[in-house]
Each structure stands twice: as structure tokens, then as C-alpha cells.
Coordinates of C-alpha atoms and ligand atoms in Angstrom, one line a residue:
M1 CA -4.6 23.1 19.5
I2 CA -4.4 24.4 16.0
T3 CA -1.3 23.9 13.9
L4 CA -0.4 25.6 10.7
H5 CA 2.3 23.8 8.8
R6 CA 4.1 25.8 6.1
A7 CA 6.2 24.4 3.2
R8 CA 7.7 25.7 0.2
W9 CA 5.6 23.6 -1.8
L10 CA 2.2 21.7 -1.3
F11 CA 1.3 19.0 -3.8
D12 CA -1.7 16.4 -4.0
A13 CA -3.5 14.8 -7.0
P14 CA -7.2 14.6 -6.8
T15 CA -7.4 12.5 -9.9
L16 CA -5.0 10.8 -12.4
E17 CA -4.9 13.9 -14.6
R18 CA -5.0 16.8 -12.0
L19 CA -2.2 18.0 -10.0
R20 CA -2.8 20.7 -7.4
Y21 CA 0.1 22.7 -6.0
I22 CA 0.5 25.6 -3.9
E23 CA 3.9 27.8 -3.5
K24 CA 4.6 29.0 -0.2
G25 CA 1.5 27.1 1.0
G26 CA 0.3 25.6 4.3
I27 CA -2.2 23.2 5.8
V28 CA -4.2 23.9 9.2
I29 CA -4.7 21.0 11.5
E30 CA -7.0 20.5 14.3
K31 CA -8.0 17.1 16.2
G32 CA -6.0 15.2 13.4
R33 CA -8.1 16.8 10.5
I34 CA -7.3 19.3 8.0
L35 CA -9.1 22.4 8.5
G36 CA -7.8 24.5 5.7
R37 CA -5.2 24.5 2.9
G38 CA -4.0 27.4 0.7
S39 CA -1.4 30.1 0.7
F40 CA 0.6 30.5 4.1
N41 CA -0.1 34.1 4.4
E42 CA -3.7 33.8 3.9
L43 CA -4.0 30.9 6.3
R44 CA -2.1 32.9 8.8
R45 CA -4.4 35.7 8.6
K46 CA -7.6 33.2 8.7
F47 CA -6.2 31.5 11.7
P48 CA -4.1 34.0 13.8
K49 CA -4.1 31.7 16.9
A50 CA -2.5 28.7 15.1
R51 CA 0.9 27.4 16.3
T52 CA 3.0 27.7 13.1
I53 CA 5.6 25.1 12.3
D54 CA 7.8 26.4 9.0
H55 CA 9.4 23.4 7.3
G56 CA 11.8 25.7 5.4
E57 CA 12.6 26.7 2.0
N58 CA 13.4 23.4 0.7
S59 CA 10.3 21.6 1.8
V60 CA 7.5 19.8 0.1
I61 CA 4.5 18.5 1.6
T62 CA 2.5 15.5 -0.1
P63 CA -0.4 13.4 1.0
G64 CA 0.9 10.4 3.2
F65 CA 2.0 7.4 0.8
V66 CA -0.7 4.5 0.7
D67 CA 0.7 0.8 -0.1
C68 CA -1.9 -1.6 -0.8
H69 CA 0.1 -4.8 -0.8
I70 CA 3.1 -5.5 1.4
H71 CA 4.4 -8.6 3.4
A72 CA 5.7 -7.5 6.7
P73 CA 7.7 -10.7 7.4
Q74 CA 9.4 -10.3 4.1
M75 CA 11.1 -7.0 4.8
E76 CA 14.2 -9.1 6.2
M77 CA 14.3 -11.0 3.0
M78 CA 14.3 -8.2 0.4
G79 CA 16.5 -8.6 -2.4
A80 CA 16.8 -12.5 -2.0
A81 CA 17.5 -13.0 -5.6
G82 CA 17.9 -16.1 -7.9
F83 CA 14.2 -17.3 -8.7
S84 CA 10.9 -16.7 -10.2
L85 CA 7.9 -16.6 -8.0
L86 CA 7.1 -20.2 -7.0
E87 CA 10.9 -21.3 -6.5
W88 CA 11.3 -17.9 -4.7
L89 CA 8.4 -18.8 -2.3
E90 CA 9.8 -22.3 -1.6
N91 CA 13.3 -21.2 -1.2
H92 CA 13.2 -17.7 0.5
T93 CA 9.8 -16.8 1.7
F94 CA 8.3 -20.0 3.5
P95 CA 11.7 -20.4 5.4
T96 CA 11.5 -16.9 6.4
E97 CA 8.0 -16.9 7.5
Q98 CA 8.3 -19.8 9.6
K99 CA 10.4 -17.9 12.1
Y100 CA 7.4 -15.9 13.1
V101 CA 5.9 -18.5 15.0
K102 CA 8.2 -17.1 18.1
A103 CA 6.1 -14.3 19.4
A104 CA 9.2 -12.5 20.7
Y105 CA 11.0 -12.7 17.4
A106 CA 7.7 -11.5 15.5
K107 CA 7.4 -8.5 17.9
A108 CA 10.9 -7.1 17.3
R109 CA 10.6 -7.5 13.9
W110 CA 7.2 -5.7 13.5
K111 CA 8.6 -2.8 15.4
E112 CA 11.4 -2.5 12.8
F113 CA 8.7 -3.0 9.9
C114 CA 6.5 -0.2 11.0
Q115 CA 9.3 2.4 11.7
N116 CA 10.6 1.6 8.3
L117 CA 7.5 2.1 6.5
L118 CA 7.0 5.6 8.4
R119 CA 10.4 6.3 7.3
C120 CA 9.5 6.0 3.7
G121 CA 6.4 8.2 4.3
T122 CA 3.8 5.5 4.2
T123 CA 0.9 6.4 6.3
Y124 CA -1.5 3.7 5.2
A125 CA -0.9 -0.1 4.1
A126 CA -2.6 -3.2 3.4
I127 CA -0.2 -5.8 5.1
Y128 CA 0.1 -9.5 5.1
S129 CA 1.3 -10.9 8.3
T130 CA 2.3 -14.5 8.5
S131 CA -0.1 -17.5 9.1
H132 CA 0.2 -17.4 12.6
T133 CA -2.6 -15.9 14.7
K134 CA -0.4 -14.6 17.4
A135 CA 2.0 -12.9 15.2
T136 CA -0.9 -11.3 13.4
D137 CA -2.3 -9.8 16.6
L138 CA 1.0 -8.6 17.6
L139 CA 1.6 -6.9 14.0
L140 CA -1.8 -5.2 14.6
E141 CA -0.7 -4.0 18.0
A142 CA 2.7 -2.8 16.4
C143 CA 0.7 -0.7 13.8
R144 CA -1.3 0.8 16.5
E145 CA 1.7 1.7 18.4
A146 CA 3.6 3.2 15.6
G147 CA 0.6 5.2 14.6
L148 CA 0.2 3.8 11.2
R149 CA -3.1 3.3 9.5
A150 CA -3.5 -0.4 8.4
H151 CA -5.3 -3.4 7.5
V152 CA -3.7 -6.5 8.6
G153 CA -4.2 -10.0 7.4
K154 CA -3.3 -13.5 8.8
A155 CA -2.2 -15.3 5.8
L156 CA -4.6 -18.2 5.4
M157 CA -2.9 -21.5 4.2
D158 CA -3.9 -24.9 4.4
Q159 CA -2.3 -26.6 1.8
N160 CA 0.8 -26.6 -0.5
A161 CA 3.4 -24.9 1.8
P162 CA 5.5 -26.4 4.6
Q163 CA 3.8 -27.9 7.5
A164 CA 4.7 -25.2 9.9
L165 CA 2.9 -22.7 8.1
L166 CA -0.3 -24.5 7.4
Q167 CA -3.3 -24.5 9.7
D168 CA -6.5 -26.6 8.9
A169 CA -9.4 -24.2 7.8
D170 CA -11.5 -24.5 10.3
S171 CA -9.2 -23.5 13.1
A172 CA -7.5 -20.7 11.2
L173 CA -11.0 -19.3 10.5
I174 CA -12.1 -19.6 14.1
E175 CA -8.9 -17.9 15.3
L176 CA -9.2 -15.2 12.5
E177 CA -12.7 -14.4 13.8
E178 CA -11.5 -14.2 17.2
L179 CA -8.9 -11.8 16.1
I180 CA -11.7 -9.7 14.1
N181 CA -13.8 -9.5 17.3
K182 CA -10.8 -8.5 19.6
W183 CA -10.0 -5.7 17.2
A184 CA -13.7 -4.6 16.4
D185 CA -13.7 -1.2 18.3
E186 CA -10.3 0.0 16.5
T187 CA -11.0 1.8 13.2
K188 CA -7.4 2.8 12.4
V189 CA -5.9 -0.7 12.4
R190 CA -8.2 -3.5 11.4
P191 CA -7.9 -7.3 10.5
S192 CA -8.4 -8.3 6.9
I193 CA -9.6 -11.7 5.3
T194 CA -6.4 -12.6 3.7
V195 CA -6.4 -15.8 1.6
R196 CA -2.5 -16.0 0.4
F197 CA -3.4 -17.4 -3.0
A198 CA -5.5 -20.1 -4.6
P199 CA -2.5 -22.6 -4.6
T200 CA -2.3 -22.7 -0.9
S201 CA -5.7 -22.7 -0.2
T202 CA -8.3 -26.0 -0.2
P203 CA -11.9 -25.3 -1.6
E204 CA -13.0 -25.4 2.2
L205 CA -10.7 -22.6 3.1
L206 CA -11.9 -20.5 0.3
R207 CA -15.5 -21.2 1.0
G208 CA -14.9 -20.5 4.8
A209 CA -13.1 -17.1 4.1
G210 CA -15.9 -16.0 1.8
K211 CA -18.6 -16.7 4.4
L212 CA -16.5 -14.8 6.9
H213 CA -16.4 -11.9 4.7
E214 CA -20.2 -12.1 4.5
K215 CA -20.5 -11.9 8.1
Y216 CA -18.0 -8.8 8.3
P217 CA -18.5 -7.2 4.9
D218 CA -16.5 -4.0 5.8
L219 CA -13.4 -5.9 6.2
I220 CA -11.1 -5.8 3.1
I221 CA -10.0 -8.9 1.3
Q222 CA -6.4 -9.4 0.3
T223 CA -5.1 -12.1 -2.1
H224 CA -2.7 -12.6 -5.2
L225 CA -4.2 -13.2 -8.8
G226 CA -2.6 -13.6 -12.1
E227 CA 1.0 -12.9 -11.2
T228 CA 2.8 -15.5 -13.4
T229 CA 2.0 -18.0 -16.1
D230 CA 3.4 -20.8 -14.0
E231 CA 1.2 -19.8 -11.3
I232 CA -1.9 -19.7 -13.3
A233 CA -1.1 -23.2 -14.8
W234 CA -1.0 -24.7 -11.4
V235 CA -4.3 -23.0 -10.3
K236 CA -5.8 -24.8 -13.6
E237 CA -4.3 -28.0 -12.3
L238 CA -5.7 -27.5 -8.7
F239 CA -9.2 -26.1 -9.6
P240 CA -10.1 -28.0 -12.9
H241 CA -13.6 -27.1 -12.5
S242 CA -13.2 -23.3 -12.3
Q243 CA -13.5 -21.5 -15.4
N244 CA -10.6 -19.4 -14.7
Y245 CA -8.3 -18.0 -12.0
A246 CA -10.4 -15.2 -10.8
T247 CA -13.6 -17.4 -10.8
V248 CA -11.7 -19.6 -8.1
Y249 CA -12.1 -16.6 -5.9
A250 CA -15.4 -15.1 -7.1
E251 CA -17.1 -18.7 -6.7
N252 CA -16.3 -18.2 -3.1
G253 CA -17.4 -14.7 -2.4
L254 CA -14.1 -13.4 -2.5
V255 CA -14.4 -10.9 -5.4
N256 CA -16.1 -7.6 -4.7
H257 CA -15.7 -4.0 -4.0
R258 CA -13.6 -4.9 -0.8
S259 CA -11.1 -7.0 -2.6
L260 CA -7.5 -5.8 -3.4
L261 CA -6.1 -8.2 -5.9
A262 CA -2.4 -8.2 -6.3
H263 CA -0.7 -8.2 -9.7
C264 CA -3.4 -8.9 -12.2
I265 CA -0.7 -9.2 -14.9
Y266 CA -2.5 -12.0 -16.7
L267 CA -6.2 -11.5 -16.9
N268 CA -8.6 -12.8 -19.6
E269 CA -11.4 -10.7 -20.9
E270 CA -14.0 -12.7 -18.7
E271 CA -11.8 -12.1 -15.8
T272 CA -11.3 -8.3 -16.5
R273 CA -15.1 -8.0 -17.0
L274 CA -15.8 -9.7 -13.4
L275 CA -13.3 -7.4 -11.7
H276 CA -14.8 -4.4 -13.3
D277 CA -18.5 -5.5 -12.6
Q278 CA -17.5 -6.5 -9.0
R279 CA -15.8 -3.0 -8.3
S280 CA -12.6 -4.9 -7.2
H281 CA -9.1 -3.1 -7.0
L282 CA -6.1 -4.1 -9.2
I283 CA -3.0 -3.7 -7.0
H284 CA -0.1 -3.0 -9.3
C285 CA 3.2 -4.2 -7.8
P286 CA 6.0 -3.2 -10.5
S287 CA 9.0 -3.6 -8.5
S288 CA 8.1 -7.1 -7.5
N289 CA 7.0 -7.7 -11.1
F290 CA 10.5 -6.8 -12.6
F291 CA 12.3 -8.6 -9.6
L292 CA 10.8 -11.8 -10.0
G293 CA 10.5 -11.4 -13.8
S294 CA 6.7 -12.0 -13.5
G295 CA 5.7 -9.6 -16.4
L296 CA 4.3 -6.3 -17.3
F297 CA 1.1 -5.1 -15.9
P298 CA -1.1 -3.7 -18.7
Y299 CA -2.0 -0.6 -16.9
Q300 CA -3.2 1.3 -20.1
K301 CA -5.6 -1.4 -21.2
M302 CA -7.0 -1.8 -17.4
R303 CA -7.4 1.9 -17.1
H304 CA -9.4 2.2 -20.5
A305 CA -11.5 -0.6 -19.1
A306 CA -12.3 1.6 -16.0
L307 CA -10.9 -0.6 -13.4
S308 CA -9.9 0.6 -10.2
I309 CA -5.9 0.6 -10.1
A310 CA -3.7 1.2 -6.9
M311 CA -0.3 0.4 -6.2
G312 CA 1.7 -2.1 -3.7
S313 CA 5.5 -2.3 -3.0
D314 CA 4.9 -6.0 -2.6
V315 CA 7.8 -6.4 -0.3
G316 CA 10.0 -8.6 -0.1
A317 CA 9.3 -9.5 -3.9
G318 CA 9.5 -5.8 -4.1
W319 CA 12.9 -4.5 -3.0
D320 CA 12.1 -1.4 -1.4
L321 CA 9.5 -0.1 1.0
S322 CA 9.2 3.2 -0.6
M323 CA 6.1 4.1 -2.6
Q324 CA 8.3 6.5 -4.6
T325 CA 10.2 3.7 -5.7
T326 CA 6.9 1.7 -6.4
A327 CA 5.9 5.0 -8.5
R328 CA 9.3 4.7 -10.3
C329 CA 9.1 1.1 -11.1
C330 CA 5.4 1.9 -12.5
Y331 CA 6.9 4.5 -14.8
E332 CA 9.3 2.1 -16.1
A333 CA 7.0 -0.8 -16.6
Q334 CA 4.6 1.5 -18.4
A335 CA 7.5 3.1 -20.5
L336 CA 8.3 -0.3 -21.9
Q337 CA 5.1 -0.4 -23.1
K338 CA 5.3 2.9 -24.7
Y339 CA 3.0 4.8 -22.3
F340 CA 4.4 7.6 -20.2
C341 CA 2.9 8.5 -16.8
K342 CA 2.6 12.1 -15.7
P343 CA 4.0 13.1 -12.3
A344 CA 0.3 13.8 -11.4
E345 CA -0.7 10.3 -12.3
L346 CA 2.2 8.6 -10.4
L347 CA 1.4 10.8 -7.3
H348 CA -2.4 10.0 -7.5
L349 CA -1.6 6.1 -7.7
I350 CA 0.4 6.3 -4.7
T351 CA -1.7 8.3 -2.5
R352 CA -5.4 9.0 -3.5
A353 CA -6.1 5.8 -5.6
G354 CA -4.9 3.7 -2.5
A355 CA -7.1 5.4 -0.3
V356 CA -10.0 5.1 -2.5
A357 CA -9.4 1.3 -3.0
M358 CA -9.2 0.8 0.7
G359 CA -12.4 2.4 1.2
G360 CA -11.3 5.9 2.7
S361 CA -12.7 7.8 -0.2
R362 CA -14.3 10.6 1.8
S363 CA -11.4 11.3 4.1
L364 CA -8.1 10.1 2.9
G365 CA -5.3 10.8 0.2
L366 CA -5.6 14.3 -0.3
L367 CA -4.5 17.5 1.2
E368 CA -8.1 18.8 1.3
E369 CA -10.4 20.4 4.0
G370 CA -12.1 17.9 6.3
F371 CA -9.8 15.0 5.3
K372 CA -7.3 13.2 7.8
A373 CA -4.2 15.0 8.2
D374 CA -2.0 12.0 6.8
F375 CA 0.8 13.8 5.1
V376 CA 4.7 13.7 4.6
V377 CA 7.2 16.5 4.8
H378 CA 10.0 16.1 2.2
D379 CA 13.2 18.1 2.3
L380 CA 14.8 18.6 -1.2
S381 CA 18.2 19.5 0.3
E382 CA 18.5 16.1 2.2
R383 CA 19.9 14.9 -1.0
E384 CA 22.3 17.1 -3.0
V385 CA 21.2 15.9 -6.6
V386 CA 17.6 16.5 -5.5
R387 CA 18.3 20.0 -4.3
L388 CA 20.2 20.9 -7.4
R389 CA 17.8 19.4 -9.8
A390 CA 14.8 20.9 -8.0
E391 CA 16.5 24.3 -8.3
R392 CA 16.6 24.0 -12.0
S393 CA 13.2 22.7 -12.4
D394 CA 11.3 24.8 -14.9
S395 CA 7.6 24.2 -13.5
P396 CA 6.0 22.8 -10.2
E397 CA 5.1 19.7 -12.1
D398 CA 8.8 19.1 -13.0
L399 CA 9.9 19.7 -9.5
L400 CA 7.4 17.0 -8.1
S401 CA 8.9 14.7 -10.9
A402 CA 12.6 15.3 -9.7
L403 CA 11.4 14.5 -6.2
L404 CA 9.4 11.4 -7.0
F405 CA 12.4 10.0 -9.1
L406 CA 15.4 11.2 -7.2
G407 CA 14.0 11.5 -3.7
G408 CA 12.6 8.7 -1.4
E409 CA 13.6 7.6 2.0
T410 CA 16.4 10.1 2.0
T411 CA 14.3 13.1 1.3
V412 CA 11.3 12.0 3.8
V413 CA 11.9 13.9 6.9
E414 CA 8.6 13.8 8.9
T415 CA 5.7 11.5 8.6
H416 CA 2.2 12.3 10.1
V417 CA -0.9 10.3 10.5
D418 CA -4.2 11.7 12.0
G419 CA -2.2 14.9 12.6
R420 CA 0.3 13.2 14.9
R421 CA 4.0 13.3 13.9
C422 CA 5.0 9.5 13.8
Y423 CA 8.2 9.8 12.4
K424 CA 11.1 12.7 12.5
K425 CA 14.4 12.1 10.7
N426 CA 17.7 12.6 12.7
R427 CA 19.4 15.4 11.0
Ligands
LIG501 N1 1.9 -15.2 -4.1 C1 1.6 -16.0 -3.0 N2 2.3 -15.7 -2.1 C2 3.2 -14.6 -2.4 C3 4.2 -13.6 -2.0 O1 4.5 -13.7 -0.8 N3 4.7 -12.8 -2.9 C4 4.2 -12.6 -3.9 N4 4.9 -11.6 -4.8 N5 3.4 -13.5 -4.6 C5 2.9 -14.5 -3.8
LIG502 FE1 2.6 -10.4 -2.4

């Protein structure tokens, strides 16, 4: 069956500088792929047999949002305030994550998590589970069930956390490999190699994780790097023989083109060069950085150094699942450093840049012929000020800006992954 979706506006951003838009546009979908994009009338003529779905005069279609760093067990503790990173982990995060030892508890929370990602228009995410293997398996299952595209990581930890979250390196890696094999035939949801961060890892765990990546090189690697100055000082104490924080990972085969490195606020020149040369991806998580007071990501500097940058909500340090909120916080973090992102740049960062970072460069993140049909339908009239603001916008770019800044979960009305509608707002 061929379907033609009509929207008042279509937006996507192939590069940081380039915004594409079509007024009264459409996308044609068959078997989960985009067959065509263009003006609705032309598509109607070209595909006369297509079933038409008209999303109305206040509708906007964008590519699905891509979240390159989020912790599923932390949705239930978003906004738990009062601490900077290390104290926050100890007081809020680790106690919460321990609850996921119970499979029934995890299963119920994962279902809520996946539904709420879709409600915000996220179609593709790199997700941390807890350290529990069973919970991680259930999270993969929940993502598949919900229709999400996802990389899901068992959070490897074998020191410096409560005993209930630790697992010795050998058995953790054996269980992870079993999970990798169990999910080997799936392409849409995949396990990832996820070292929580250096302080909760022994050298044995880091080495074993790197070896596992050598064996399964197309899996993504997730970890945290250079988030706060306290964390960096702790890493220096724990790994006195490593030249710097990034090297702790690199020495173990964990820094390459499959690595998603969250935060990267405090990198020195050597680390920056290393990540550039290894074609690793820096995942900017500004709402988290504000919440924990971690610092301001030097986006402009990293961009000029030609590093790959994508975005993450980093829930629960980030306090909203919406990648539109993440984009707003990115804007603010950069404005404080006297750099003002354009709407195209923000849209690119939360769609195409994430897809490229996670390896879907040929088929994800744009409303483009041949691409997978991952998209969001927004309705400007779902929030009065958005509708009013859009009515008075003086250009398509300005209208997108209004939607990015004033819209969000409230204005997302449908989320489609692989051409399948996975979420529809009750209206
Ligand atoms: N570093 C190690 N674990 C975490 C986490 O759960 N959240 C954030 N923001 N940083 C971390
Ligand atoms: Fe994180």
C-alpha cells in the first residue's frame, strides 16, 4: 500500500546550514520507506493510487527526533534536584537504578518510558539500561514492542557504586555477549557496549568491553567523558598512568567511529585531537549540563575542529525527554557563549546529526527519497501561543523556530517509525 501524507509545512535539515521546506507538501510512503517528497499536488498526480492522509492546515512534518544519550531507568527521577554529578549519582541515581533488579518492575517502567519517548517525537535513541541483564533484555523487548529504533546498553559497572549494581567484569561481559547473540537478527533494536563511565570500571572491565567491541565492531559504544571537573579529578586518581580521561577509554579500544561520548565539556587539545582522528561522536546534553551545573559545552570550538556532534537529553539529569527542549537548551548554552544557533542548525542536530552519529547516514534523519519513513507530525494549534506565533511568523524559518522553541510534547500529534504510526495523541 502506498500512503501520501499531506502537511501544511515540511521541514528537514540536511546540514547544519541548510534548511529545506515545502509549503503544502507531502511525503509518499511504501513499505516503510519514503518514495517521494514534494508539493502535495504534484505527488497526488504522480501517485494517483496513493491513500491520502491530510494532517490539516496547522500541520508540520519533520524527521523523527534522535536522542543519542538517555538513561531509561532515570525517567522516574527527572528533576530530582539538589546535587552536582557525583552526589546526584549517589543520592538519587544509584538508589533508583537498584529497583530494576525486579523484572516486573522494570517491564512496567520500560513500557512507560518507550511511550513517553514517542509522545515527544523521538524515533531513534541510544539508551542506557541499568546494569541488570534481565532488565536490559526487557528494555530491548519494550523498544521493539513500541516500534522504536534503539541501541540499548547494559550499564557495565564493577566498582565504586552500591554492591547491588555491581557485577564482576567476567560475568557481566559473558551476559552481555549472550544478549548480543540473542538479539543478533534484529536490526532496529540492538544491544550496545556501554561502560557507564571510567570511575565505575576496573581496568579489566574496560579491557573486556574493548575486546567485545573488536568481536562485534558494528555495535555502538556508549559512555560518559569529561562531564565535570570533580569527575575528571577522580579519574586522574583512579587511573594515574593514563595520560588523560579519553585515553583511559582509548587504551582499551573504546574510542572509535562507533563511540558516542556524552558531554565532552572539558577536553584538552590531545583529547580533542584523539576524538577527531578516531571519528568519535561528541554527544552534547545541555539540559543535563544546566541541571547538574556541569558547565558549558564548547560547541563552536568543537565544530571548528571538525568533530562530529549530536545531541542527547541525558534524562534523568536532563529534565525533559523532548529533543525540542534539548535543542532549546543547546541554543541557550551557546547564546551564553555569544554564539547564536540558527533554526536549521538546531533541527539538524536533533535529527540528521544523531542519525549519522549512530551510523544510519545512508537512510535516516531526513525526509528524503529512499530514506526510512521516521517522521513526526506536529500540530501548531495544539498550543494557542504556538498557533498565534506561527500565524504571525514572517518566514518559514521563523515558523520552524517558533515550533522548536514553543512547541514540544504538546504539539507532537503523531510519531511514525518505519512508516508505522507508533503514537497518536488523544485529541
Ligand atoms: N556519569 C556516570 N553516570 C551518569 C549518569 O547516569 N548521568 C550523567 N549525567 N552522568 C553520568
Ligand atoms: Fe548520562
